[in-house]
Amino acid sequence: MIRTSMQTMKTIILWLFLFSFLRTSNTLDSITPTQFIKDGQTLVSAGGGYELGFFSPGEVKGRYLGIWYTFSTETVVWVANREVPLDDSSGVLKVTDQGGLVLLNSSNGTVWSSNLSRTAGNPVSQLLDSGNLVVKDGKETNPSNFLWQSFDYPCDTHLPEMKLGWNLVTGLDRYVSSWRSTEDPARGDFSLRMDTHGFPQIFIMKGAKIQTRAGTWNGAGLTGYQGKPNPVANFEFVLTKNEVYYEYTLINRSMFARYVLNPYGLAQWFTWTDYSHSWEPFVSSQADQCDNYAFCGANARCNVSNTPVCACLKGFVPKSPKDWNSTNWSEGCVRKTPLACSSADGFSKYSNFKLPDTSSSWYDKSMGLEECQGLCLRNCSCTACANLDVREGGSGCLLWFGNLNDIREFTSDYQDLYIRLAASDLGLRYRRLSALVPCFLWKIIGFLLIYSHIRLRSTLSEARRKLDSRNGDYRGEDGEDLELPLFDLTTIANATNDFSSSNKLGEGGFGPVYKGTLVGGEEIAVKRLSKNSGQGLREFKNEVLLIAKLQHRNLVKLLGCCIQEDEEILVYEFMPNRSLDFFIFDQERQKFLDWPTCFHIIDGIARGLLYLHQDSRLRIIHRDMKASNILLDNDMNPKISDFGLAKTFGGDQSEDSTNRVVGTHGYMAPEYAVDGTFSMKSDVFSFGVIMLEILSRKKNRGFCHPDHRLNLLGHAWTLWNQNNPLEMVDVTLCDSCNITEVLRCLHVGLLCVQHVPEDRPSMSSVVLMLGSEVKLPSPKQPGFYTGRTVTVPESTSSTTDLFSTNICSTMFLEGR
Ligand SMILES: *[C@@H]1O[C@H](CO)[C@@H](O)[C@H](O)[C@H]1NC(C)=O
Ligand SMILES: *[C@@H]1O[C@H](CO)[C@@H](O)[C@H](O)[C@H]1NC(C)=O
Ligand SMILES: *[C@@H]1O[C@H](CO)[C@@H](O)[C@H](O)[C@H]1NC(C)=O
Ligand SMILES: *[C@@H]1O[C@H](CO)[C@@H](O)[C@H](O)[C@H]1NC(C)=O
Ligand SMILES: *[C@@H]1O[C@H](CO)[C@@H](O)[C@H](O)[C@H]1NC(C)=O
Ligand SMILES: *[C@@H]1O[C@H](CO)[C@@H](O)[C@H](O)[C@H]1NC(C)=O
Ligand SMILES: *[C@@H]1O[C@H](CO)[C@@H](O)[C@H](O)[C@H]1NC(C)=O
Ligand SMILES: *[C@@H]1O[C@H](CO)[C@@H](O)[C@H](O)[C@H]1NC(C)=O
Ligand SMILES: *[C@@H]1O[C@H](CO)[C@@H](O)[C@H](O)[C@H]1NC(C)=O
Ligand SMILES: *[C@@H]1O[C@H](CO)[C@@H](O)[C@H](O)[C@H]1NC(C)=O
Ligand SMILES: *[C@@H]1O[C@H](CO)[C@@H](O)[C@H](O)[C@H]1NC(C)=O
C-alpha cells in the first residue's frame, strides 16, 4: 500500500519536473539581456491572453515575429518584422544591454530592431496583459515609463488602450496600416489615422486618398459613427498641446475585442465569443455608398434611403446640372446666391447630419454657440458652425471655411449644424412680406393637428382596447407605443377577399402569403403565420417591432401587423415583380435580366445581407436565403424577405427541435444542414449558391449534367479548376455581360460556398470584393458538391438528400 503511493508520488514529481522543464523551455514571461526567444518559444502575458512568438501566415514559408491571442493563435495583432520575413526558423529575439530589441537571423544579421530614444541599466522586456510588448528598466518604479512599446507602432489592429494619434512633441504618429494581403503582413495600401489639419479627425486612407472619414470627436463619440453605436467600448479623445489621440477601453474588461483594418480597406470590430469560439464582427467602417468619402461632392448630402442618394444642401444647386442628372456627383453643388458677407446672412439648422470634413476649420473650446455664430457671420469665408462638444447642452465653437464636404444624413438627430446661407435662400425676405398669411395658415394647421391627434389617439386606444381584451396582461407604454401600425383583422380580410385562394401568392416558410388591396388602393402582401409559435402576445409584438426597425433599401419593408382572434399576421409592402426564382429559372422571363440587372441584383442582395449581419442594431442571421426569398420591386431592385423570422418564429433550431429545420435544401450550408449549427457564414454560403444560380440560370437543387453526378457547386468548381469557368455561365446572359464582372462574381461565389465556414468571406468583404478590383484569394473546395446522401440526425428528420444532384434520375427525398 505504502509502496504504491510512494510510486505514485515519484511519478507525479517526475511529471511536475518534466512539465516545468517543458514550460521553461518553451514559454517565458519576460526576457533580459541574458535570455532570448528563439523560433518555437513564446513570451506569454501574465494574464495569459496574449503571446509573442514566430509564425508564418497562411501558406507562406517566411517567418515573422508577432503577437497573437493564446486562445486564437491565427489572429495576429502585431508583427515586428512585417516588411522583412526571416527565411527559416533560426530567428532569435534579444534585448540588448542598452534596452533595444533586436531580431537576428541565422548569421546574426539584424532583421528588425526597435528604436531607442534613451537607454537603461537593467532592461527587461515583457508582454503586458493589454497585448503591448514593452521594454522597461527593471529598476523603474513608474509602471508606464517604457523605453519602448509596440503600441507606438501599430500594425493592422487597434487594440484597447492603444493610442491612435500624435505625440506632438516627438512627432510620433501612431496609425494603423493594413496588411498587403491576408498572407503578407507588409504595409498595405490602407491606413487608419488621425489627421491634424483643422480640428483633428480620423480617416481611412488608401495611399494619400481619403477613403472614409470616421469624423471628429464631439464629446459623445465620433461624428461619423453616430448611426452605429458601439455597445462594447468606451472611447476617449485627448487633445492637449503635447498630444492628440483617440483610444478606447472595453466596458467589460474580461472581454476581448479588436478593431482591424483588413487588406481590402474595411475596418471592422470583432469581439471574441466563448460559446461559438470565434470572432464575431459587429460594426464596420463602410456599409454603404454614403460612407465613401465625399461621395456626393461638395455641399451635398448623401442619404441611402433616397433615390437618387445625393441632393444639394438647401440653398445650393448642382454645379454641373448635366453631370448631376446623369448621377455623376463629382462636381457637387454651389450656392444659389453668394453670401452677403455681412450679418445679413443667416443659418439653416440641421440635426441629423454627419458633420462636414474639418480639414479646413477653426475651433475654440470655451466659446458658446451664440458667440460662435457671430464670429462666423463676421468672417467672409466661414460657411458653417457647430458646438465642439455636445455634452451638457453643448459648448465650444467649431467653424468651417470653404466647401462643406462629406455630409451624410442619419435617421436620428444627434448634433446641430448651422449652415450659413444668404438671406434670400433662407426665405427671410418673403417672411416679412407675407407675415399675415403664415399667421392664418398656422391657425389652420394647429387645428388640423389637434384634430388628427384626437383621431389618432382614439384609433390607437381602440386598437389597444382590442389587445387588452385578448390579453389582460398587456399594457402599452404611452409615448413610445405602437410605432408600427396595427391592422384590423376585418381590414385584412377585406383586402385579401377573406384570404381567398385566388389571392394567394405562395406558401412561405412560416405560412401562406396573400396579395391584398387596401380600400385606398394600396397593395400589400399579407403573411399569415402558422399558428404554432406558441408565443405570448407581448413577445410577438416586441419581436415585430424589432423586425420593423430593420430598414434598408434591400429589405422588404414591414408595414404593420395584426394580432386578433388567434391570428398573427404580418403586413409587408407588395412587390409587383415577384421573386428572383420566377425570372432566373424561366427561359421566357430570363430575357428581362440582362447582365447589368443581374449585377445590380447581386450587389443589392449582398448589401441587404450585410445590413442584417452587421449594421442593424440586432444582428440577424437569415437562415433561409434563397432565390424565392429575393423579391423584386418595380425597377427590379432586389429586396430580401422573411428576415428576422427564423430567430423569432422558427423556434429554437437546436438538435432537439423536432419538427422544423428552417432552411431550404440546396441552399443550406453543410454545417447547418448536418449539425444544425448556423452562423453568418451559413448565410454567406446560401448567398454564394444564389450567385452561382444567377450566373448559370440553373437551380443548385435539381442540377443535372450528362457527364457527372456533381451538383451546380461541384460543376462550377470542376470548371474553375479546369480553367474554364465561363463554361458554366448561361449563354444568353453573356450576350450582355462584362466578362471581368462575371468572372469576379463567379470567383466570389465560389469563395462563399467553401466547405469550411471560416474560409468563407464575411458579407462586408463580399461587398468590397464585388465593388473593387482587389486581388481575391483562390477558392477551396465547396461544401456539398457531390451527390451524396447524408443522414440527418434522427431528431431533425429522417434520411434526406440535401443537395440532390441526382434529382434528375430519382425524385426521392424529404421523407417527412
Ligand atoms: C551569433 O552570435 C552568438 C552569440 O553572440 C554566437 O554564439 C554565434 O556563434 C553567432 N553565430 C554566427 C553565425 O555568427
Ligand atoms: C541576415 O541578415 C543580414 C542583415 O539583414 C543579411 O545581410 C544576411 O544576408 C541575412 N542572412 C541570412 C542567412 O538570411
Ligand atoms: C525607427 O525609426 C526610423 C526613423 O525614424 C523609422 O523609419 C523606423 O520605422 C523605426 N523603426 C521601428 C521599428 O519603429
Ligand atoms: C464579461 O465578459 C466575460 C467573458 O466574456 C463574461 O463571462 C461576463 O459575464 C461578462 N460580464 C458582464 C458583466 O457582462
Ligand atoms: C436635370 O433634371 C431636371 C429634373 O429632371 C430637369 O428639370 C433639368 O432640366 C435637367 N437638367 C439638365 C441639364 O439636363
Ligand atoms: C464626372 O464629371 C467630371 C467632370 O465633368 C468628369 O471629369 C468625370 O470624368 C465624370 N465621371 C464619370 C464617371 O463620368
Ligand atoms: C477668417 O478666418 C480665416 C481662417 O481662420 C482667417 O485666416 C481669416 O483671417 C479670417 N478673416 C477675418 C476677416 O477674420
Ligand atoms: C433619409 O431621408 C429620409 C426621407 O427623406 C428620412 O426619413 C431619413 O431619416 C433620412 N436618413 C436616412 C439615414 O435614411
Ligand atoms: C371591403 O370594403 C369595401 C369598402 O368598405 C366594401 O365595399 C367591400 O364590399 C368589402 N369587401 C369585402 C369582401 O368585405
Ligand atoms: C416590373 O413591374 C413593373 C410594375 O408592375 C412593370 O411595369 C415591369 O414591366 C415589371 N418588370 C418586369 C421585368 O416584369
Ligand atoms: C467591365 O467592368 C469593369 C469593372 O466594373 C469596368 O472597369 C470595365 O470598364 C467594364 N468593361 C466594359 C466593357 O464595360
mmCIF file of C-alpha atoms in Angstrom, residues 130-383:
data_model
loop_
_atom_site.group_PDB
_atom_site.id
_atom_site.type_symbol
_atom_site.label_atom_id
_atom_site.label_comp_id
_atom_site.label_asym_id
_atom_site.label_seq_id
_atom_site.Cartn_x
_atom_site.Cartn_y
_atom_site.Cartn_z
ATOM 1 C CA SER A 130 -3.087 44.545 -22.946
ATOM 2 C CA GLY A 131 -1.060 42.871 -25.701
ATOM 3 C CA ASN A 132 1.592 45.591 -25.517
ATOM 4 C CA LEU A 133 5.186 44.403 -25.882
ATOM 5 C CA VAL A 134 7.321 46.725 -23.772
ATOM 6 C CA VAL A 135 10.902 47.238 -22.715
ATOM 7 C CA LYS A 136 11.420 48.959 -19.390
ATOM 8 C CA ASP A 137 14.108 49.485 -16.829
ATOM 9 C CA GLY A 138 13.888 46.743 -14.200
ATOM 10 C CA LYS A 139 14.578 49.349 -11.505
ATOM 11 C CA GLU A 140 11.984 51.806 -12.761
ATOM 12 C CA THR A 141 9.118 52.344 -10.312
ATOM 13 C CA ASN A 142 6.682 54.074 -12.668
ATOM 14 C CA PRO A 143 4.844 51.167 -14.321
ATOM 15 C CA SER A 144 4.149 53.074 -17.528
ATOM 16 C CA ASN A 145 7.541 54.593 -18.141
ATOM 17 C CA PHE A 146 8.659 52.457 -21.049
ATOM 18 C CA LEU A 147 11.864 52.580 -23.040
ATOM 19 C CA TRP A 148 9.919 51.265 -25.967
ATOM 20 C CA GLN A 149 6.433 49.823 -26.589
ATOM 21 C CA SER A 150 4.862 48.043 -29.539
ATOM 22 C CA PHE A 151 1.669 50.109 -29.041
ATOM 23 C CA ASP A 152 3.607 53.028 -30.508
ATOM 24 C CA TYR A 153 4.000 51.116 -33.758
ATOM 25 C CA PRO A 154 0.597 49.548 -34.537
ATOM 26 C CA CYS A 155 0.137 47.144 -37.436
ATOM 27 C CA ASP A 156 -3.361 46.400 -38.708
ATOM 28 C CA THR A 157 -5.071 46.155 -35.328
ATOM 29 C CA HIS A 158 -6.198 48.857 -32.956
ATOM 30 C CA LEU A 159 -6.361 47.229 -29.530
ATOM 31 C CA PRO A 160 -7.993 48.552 -26.360
ATOM 32 C CA GLU A 161 -5.784 51.166 -24.622
ATOM 33 C CA MET A 162 -3.715 51.719 -27.737
ATOM 34 C CA LYS A 163 -3.409 55.385 -28.639
ATOM 35 C CA LEU A 164 -4.276 56.305 -32.207
ATOM 36 C CA GLY A 165 -2.870 59.720 -32.980
ATOM 37 C CA TRP A 166 0.047 62.021 -32.443
ATOM 38 C CA ASN A 167 2.659 62.801 -29.872
ATOM 39 C CA LEU A 168 3.022 66.434 -30.899
ATOM 40 C CA VAL A 169 6.324 66.832 -29.055
ATOM 41 C CA THR A 170 8.264 63.990 -30.667
ATOM 42 C CA GLY A 171 6.235 63.935 -33.869
ATOM 43 C CA LEU A 172 5.389 60.249 -33.420
ATOM 44 C CA ASP A 173 2.304 59.370 -35.491
ATOM 45 C CA ARG A 174 0.654 56.182 -34.272
ATOM 46 C CA TYR A 175 -1.549 54.840 -37.016
ATOM 47 C CA VAL A 176 -2.925 51.515 -38.122
ATOM 48 C CA SER A 177 -1.928 50.177 -41.525
ATOM 49 C CA SER A 178 -3.409 47.190 -43.300
ATOM 50 C CA TRP A 179 -1.537 44.080 -44.310
ATOM 51 C CA ARG A 180 -0.739 43.849 -48.017
ATOM 52 C CA SER A 181 -2.791 40.663 -48.261
ATOM 53 C CA THR A 182 -4.064 38.064 -45.841
ATOM 54 C CA GLU A 183 -0.756 36.255 -46.215
ATOM 55 C CA ASP A 184 1.585 39.215 -46.310
ATOM 56 C CA PRO A 185 1.880 41.440 -43.236
ATOM 57 C CA ALA A 186 3.908 44.065 -45.089
ATOM 58 C CA ARG A 187 2.387 47.540 -45.059
ATOM 59 C CA GLY A 188 -0.570 47.564 -47.475
ATOM 60 C CA ASP A 189 -2.385 50.384 -49.227
ATOM 61 C CA PHE A 190 -4.755 51.299 -46.438
ATOM 62 C CA SER A 191 -4.260 53.190 -43.221
ATOM 63 C CA LEU A 192 -6.430 54.351 -40.355
ATOM 64 C CA ARG A 193 -5.056 57.543 -38.911
ATOM 65 C CA MET A 194 -5.653 60.832 -37.251
ATOM 66 C CA ASP A 195 -5.335 63.916 -39.390
ATOM 67 C CA THR A 196 -4.488 67.114 -37.550
ATOM 68 C CA HIS A 197 -5.423 69.680 -40.177
ATOM 69 C CA GLY A 198 -8.140 71.803 -38.629
ATOM 70 C CA PHE A 199 -9.967 70.043 -35.839
ATOM 71 C CA PRO A 200 -8.425 66.531 -35.687
ATOM 72 C CA GLN A 201 -10.405 63.760 -37.336
ATOM 73 C CA ILE A 202 -9.958 60.127 -38.210
ATOM 74 C CA PHE A 203 -9.652 58.871 -41.760
ATOM 75 C CA ILE A 204 -9.272 55.592 -43.530
ATOM 76 C CA MET A 205 -6.937 56.342 -46.404
ATOM 77 C CA LYS A 206 -5.902 54.468 -49.498
ATOM 78 C CA GLY A 207 -2.430 55.760 -50.148
ATOM 79 C CA ALA A 208 -2.852 59.520 -49.934
ATOM 80 C CA LYS A 209 -6.528 59.423 -50.841
ATOM 81 C CA ILE A 210 -9.257 59.593 -48.187
ATOM 82 C CA GLN A 211 -11.484 56.557 -48.404
ATOM 83 C CA THR A 212 -13.805 57.023 -45.442
ATOM 84 C CA ARG A 213 -13.994 59.593 -42.696
ATOM 85 C CA ALA A 214 -14.853 58.490 -39.192
ATOM 86 C CA GLY A 215 -15.155 62.144 -38.327
ATOM 87 C CA THR A 216 -14.370 64.345 -35.383
ATOM 88 C CA TRP A 217 -14.930 63.836 -31.693
ATOM 89 C CA ASN A 218 -17.861 65.733 -30.211
ATOM 90 C CA GLY A 219 -17.587 64.681 -26.597
ATOM 91 C CA ALA A 220 -20.002 61.797 -27.061
ATOM 92 C CA GLY A 221 -18.484 59.931 -29.982
ATOM 93 C CA LEU A 222 -17.022 60.127 -33.431
ATOM 94 C CA THR A 223 -19.405 62.123 -35.552
ATOM 95 C CA GLY A 224 -19.146 59.642 -38.411
ATOM 96 C CA TYR A 225 -20.282 56.698 -36.312
ATOM 97 C CA GLN A 226 -23.350 58.204 -34.733
ATOM 98 C CA GLY A 227 -25.594 55.885 -36.652
ATOM 99 C CA LYS A 228 -23.579 52.904 -35.457
ATOM 100 C CA PRO A 229 -23.373 52.849 -31.687
ATOM 101 C CA ASN A 230 -20.743 50.613 -30.163
ATOM 102 C CA PRO A 231 -22.013 48.590 -27.211
ATOM 103 C CA VAL A 232 -18.696 47.169 -26.004
ATOM 104 C CA ALA A 233 -16.273 50.073 -25.779
ATOM 105 C CA ASN A 234 -15.835 53.423 -24.068
ATOM 106 C CA PHE A 235 -13.987 55.985 -26.141
ATOM 107 C CA GLU A 236 -11.737 58.775 -25.113
ATOM 108 C CA PHE A 237 -10.322 61.620 -27.117
ATOM 109 C CA VAL A 238 -7.409 63.589 -25.740
ATOM 110 C CA LEU A 239 -6.377 66.926 -27.181
ATOM 111 C CA THR A 240 -3.643 68.869 -25.392
ATOM 112 C CA LYS A 241 -0.724 70.853 -26.652
ATOM 113 C CA ASN A 242 1.512 67.781 -26.288
ATOM 114 C CA GLU A 243 -0.736 65.035 -27.540
ATOM 115 C CA VAL A 244 -3.754 64.352 -29.643
ATOM 116 C CA TYR A 245 -5.083 60.837 -29.736
ATOM 117 C CA TYR A 246 -8.072 58.647 -29.558
ATOM 118 C CA GLU A 247 -8.328 55.407 -27.615
ATOM 119 C CA TYR A 248 -10.880 53.004 -26.260
ATOM 120 C CA THR A 249 -11.288 50.695 -23.315
ATOM 121 C CA LEU A 250 -13.655 47.791 -23.048
ATOM 122 C CA ILE A 251 -16.684 48.149 -20.834
ATOM 123 C CA ASN A 252 -16.268 44.543 -19.751
ATOM 124 C CA ARG A 253 -12.577 44.160 -19.047
ATOM 125 C CA SER A 254 -12.685 40.390 -19.218
ATOM 126 C CA MET A 255 -13.771 40.501 -22.841
ATOM 127 C CA PHE A 256 -11.539 40.549 -25.885
ATOM 128 C CA ALA A 257 -12.257 42.896 -28.749
ATOM 129 C CA ARG A 258 -10.224 44.335 -31.573
ATOM 130 C CA TYR A 259 -10.639 46.835 -34.394
ATOM 131 C CA VAL A 260 -8.933 45.692 -37.560
ATOM 132 C CA LEU A 261 -8.219 47.295 -40.905
ATOM 133 C CA ASN A 262 -8.258 44.456 -43.404
ATOM 134 C CA PRO A 263 -6.259 44.294 -46.650
ATOM 135 C CA TYR A 264 -9.332 45.445 -48.591
ATOM 136 C CA GLY A 265 -9.561 48.659 -46.593
ATOM 137 C CA LEU A 266 -12.505 47.710 -44.455
ATOM 138 C CA ALA A 267 -12.193 48.473 -40.756
ATOM 139 C CA GLN A 268 -14.217 46.145 -38.587
ATOM 140 C CA TRP A 269 -14.923 45.482 -34.932
ATOM 141 C CA PHE A 270 -14.697 41.968 -33.619
ATOM 142 C CA THR A 271 -15.483 40.527 -30.228
ATOM 143 C CA TRP A 272 -14.500 37.092 -29.045
ATOM 144 C CA THR A 273 -17.425 34.905 -28.098
ATOM 145 C CA ASP A 274 -16.647 31.899 -25.977
ATOM 146 C CA TYR A 275 -19.731 29.918 -26.839
ATOM 147 C CA SER A 276 -19.040 29.869 -30.564
ATOM 148 C CA HIS A 277 -15.304 30.041 -30.043
ATOM 149 C CA SER A 278 -14.975 32.594 -32.771
ATOM 150 C CA TRP A 279 -14.599 36.265 -33.523
ATOM 151 C CA GLU A 280 -17.905 37.911 -34.260
ATOM 152 C CA PRO A 281 -17.836 41.083 -36.341
ATOM 153 C CA PHE A 282 -20.306 43.771 -35.383
ATOM 154 C CA VAL A 283 -19.741 47.219 -36.870
ATOM 155 C CA SER A 284 -17.802 48.088 -39.955
ATOM 156 C CA SER A 285 -16.487 51.315 -41.323
ATOM 157 C CA GLN A 286 -18.062 51.156 -44.731
ATOM 158 C CA ALA A 287 -21.561 49.863 -45.058
ATOM 159 C CA ASP A 288 -22.975 51.792 -47.973
ATOM 160 C CA GLN A 289 -22.028 54.265 -50.652
ATOM 161 C CA CYS A 290 -22.569 57.253 -48.353
ATOM 162 C CA ASP A 291 -19.599 56.041 -46.332
ATOM 163 C CA ASN A 292 -17.334 56.701 -49.315
ATOM 164 C CA TYR A 293 -15.616 59.977 -48.636
ATOM 165 C CA ALA A 294 -17.446 62.929 -50.225
ATOM 166 C CA PHE A 295 -19.493 60.594 -52.397
ATOM 167 C CA CYS A 296 -21.866 63.402 -53.376
ATOM 168 C CA GLY A 297 -19.221 66.071 -53.936
ATOM 169 C CA ALA A 298 -19.112 69.446 -52.204
ATOM 170 C CA ASN A 299 -22.110 70.996 -50.436
ATOM 171 C CA ALA A 300 -24.338 67.996 -50.960
ATOM 172 C CA ARG A 301 -25.856 65.422 -48.650
ATOM 173 C CA CYS A 302 -25.950 61.686 -49.011
ATOM 174 C CA ASN A 303 -28.920 59.599 -47.885
ATOM 175 C CA VAL A 304 -29.031 55.916 -48.795
ATOM 176 C CA SER A 305 -32.776 55.769 -48.323
ATOM 177 C CA ASN A 306 -33.391 58.262 -51.085
ATOM 178 C CA THR A 307 -33.261 57.871 -54.838
ATOM 179 C CA PRO A 308 -31.075 59.445 -56.001
ATOM 180 C CA VAL A 309 -28.884 59.224 -52.948
ATOM 181 C CA CYS A 310 -27.335 62.646 -53.431
ATOM 182 C CA ALA A 311 -29.045 66.005 -53.071
ATOM 183 C CA CYS A 312 -27.721 69.537 -52.854
ATOM 184 C CA LEU A 313 -27.925 71.226 -49.469
ATOM 185 C CA LYS A 314 -30.691 73.760 -49.139
ATOM 186 C CA GLY A 315 -29.663 76.998 -50.848
ATOM 187 C CA PHE A 316 -27.287 75.171 -53.211
ATOM 188 C CA VAL A 317 -27.704 73.962 -56.807
ATOM 189 C CA PRO A 318 -25.715 71.437 -58.854
ATOM 190 C CA LYS A 319 -22.551 72.931 -60.247
ATOM 191 C CA SER A 320 -22.938 70.947 -63.440
ATOM 192 C CA PRO A 321 -26.643 70.081 -63.830
ATOM 193 C CA LYS A 322 -25.939 67.795 -66.775
ATOM 194 C CA ASP A 323 -23.470 65.617 -64.847
ATOM 195 C CA TRP A 324 -25.677 65.747 -61.782
ATOM 196 C CA ASN A 325 -28.664 64.464 -63.760
ATOM 197 C CA SER A 326 -26.609 61.603 -65.066
ATOM 198 C CA THR A 327 -25.679 60.665 -61.478
ATOM 199 C CA ASN A 328 -22.127 61.920 -61.765
ATOM 200 C CA TRP A 329 -21.914 63.692 -58.428
ATOM 201 C CA SER A 330 -18.239 64.613 -58.516
ATOM 202 C CA GLU A 331 -18.746 68.319 -59.227
ATOM 203 C CA GLY A 332 -21.015 68.786 -56.234
ATOM 204 C CA CYS A 333 -23.125 71.875 -55.612
ATOM 205 C CA VAL A 334 -22.625 75.631 -55.450
ATOM 206 C CA ARG A 335 -24.517 78.427 -53.758
ATOM 207 C CA LYS A 336 -27.628 79.782 -55.435
ATOM 208 C CA THR A 337 -26.870 83.198 -54.008
ATOM 209 C CA PRO A 338 -23.398 84.308 -52.902
ATOM 210 C CA LEU A 339 -23.055 85.221 -49.251
ATOM 211 C CA ALA A 340 -23.652 88.878 -48.496
ATOM 212 C CA CYS A 341 -20.621 88.657 -46.278
ATOM 213 C CA SER A 342 -22.336 90.577 -43.517
ATOM 214 C CA SER A 343 -24.645 89.782 -40.692
ATOM 215 C CA ALA A 344 -27.480 89.913 -43.209
ATOM 216 C CA ASP A 345 -26.684 86.242 -43.832
ATOM 217 C CA GLY A 346 -28.341 83.640 -41.649
ATOM 218 C CA PHE A 347 -28.111 79.977 -40.753
ATOM 219 C CA SER A 348 -30.080 76.976 -41.692
ATOM 220 C CA LYS A 349 -30.036 74.352 -38.968
ATOM 221 C CA TYR A 350 -29.696 70.581 -39.357
ATOM 222 C CA SER A 351 -29.616 67.991 -36.599
ATOM 223 C CA ASN A 352 -29.190 64.677 -38.344
ATOM 224 C CA PHE A 353 -26.046 65.338 -40.372
ATOM 225 C CA LYS A 354 -22.620 63.820 -40.115
ATOM 226 C CA LEU A 355 -20.576 66.968 -39.506
ATOM 227 C CA PRO A 356 -18.618 68.022 -42.621
ATOM 228 C CA ASP A 357 -14.906 67.443 -43.135
ATOM 229 C CA THR A 358 -12.992 69.682 -40.723
ATOM 230 C CA SER A 359 -9.705 69.798 -42.677
ATOM 231 C CA SER A 360 -10.339 73.464 -43.129
ATOM 232 C CA SER A 361 -11.783 74.544 -39.803
ATOM 233 C CA TRP A 362 -11.061 76.515 -36.660
ATOM 234 C CA TYR A 363 -12.033 75.724 -33.100
ATOM 235 C CA ASP A 364 -12.200 77.138 -29.628
ATOM 236 C CA LYS A 365 -13.047 75.067 -26.598
ATOM 237 C CA SER A 366 -14.568 77.771 -24.426
ATOM 238 C CA MET A 367 -16.706 79.893 -26.763
ATOM 239 C CA GLY A 368 -20.504 79.492 -26.636
ATOM 240 C CA LEU A 369 -22.789 78.944 -29.611
ATOM 241 C CA GLU A 370 -24.089 82.471 -29.955
ATOM 242 C CA GLU A 371 -20.639 83.995 -29.964
ATOM 243 C CA CYS A 372 -19.603 81.267 -32.370
ATOM 244 C CA GLN A 373 -22.352 82.144 -34.840
ATOM 245 C CA GLY A 374 -21.472 85.825 -34.544
ATOM 246 C CA LEU A 375 -17.845 85.053 -35.299
ATOM 247 C CA CYS A 376 -18.858 83.038 -38.340
ATOM 248 C CA LEU A 377 -21.022 85.843 -39.713
ATOM 249 C CA ARG A 378 -18.118 88.277 -39.360
ATOM 250 C CA ASN A 379 -15.708 86.178 -41.433
ATOM 251 C CA CYS A 380 -16.455 86.072 -45.151
ATOM 252 C CA SER A 381 -15.033 82.624 -45.699
ATOM 253 C CA CYS A 382 -16.908 80.969 -42.833
ATOM 254 C CA THR A 383 -19.583 78.611 -44.173
#
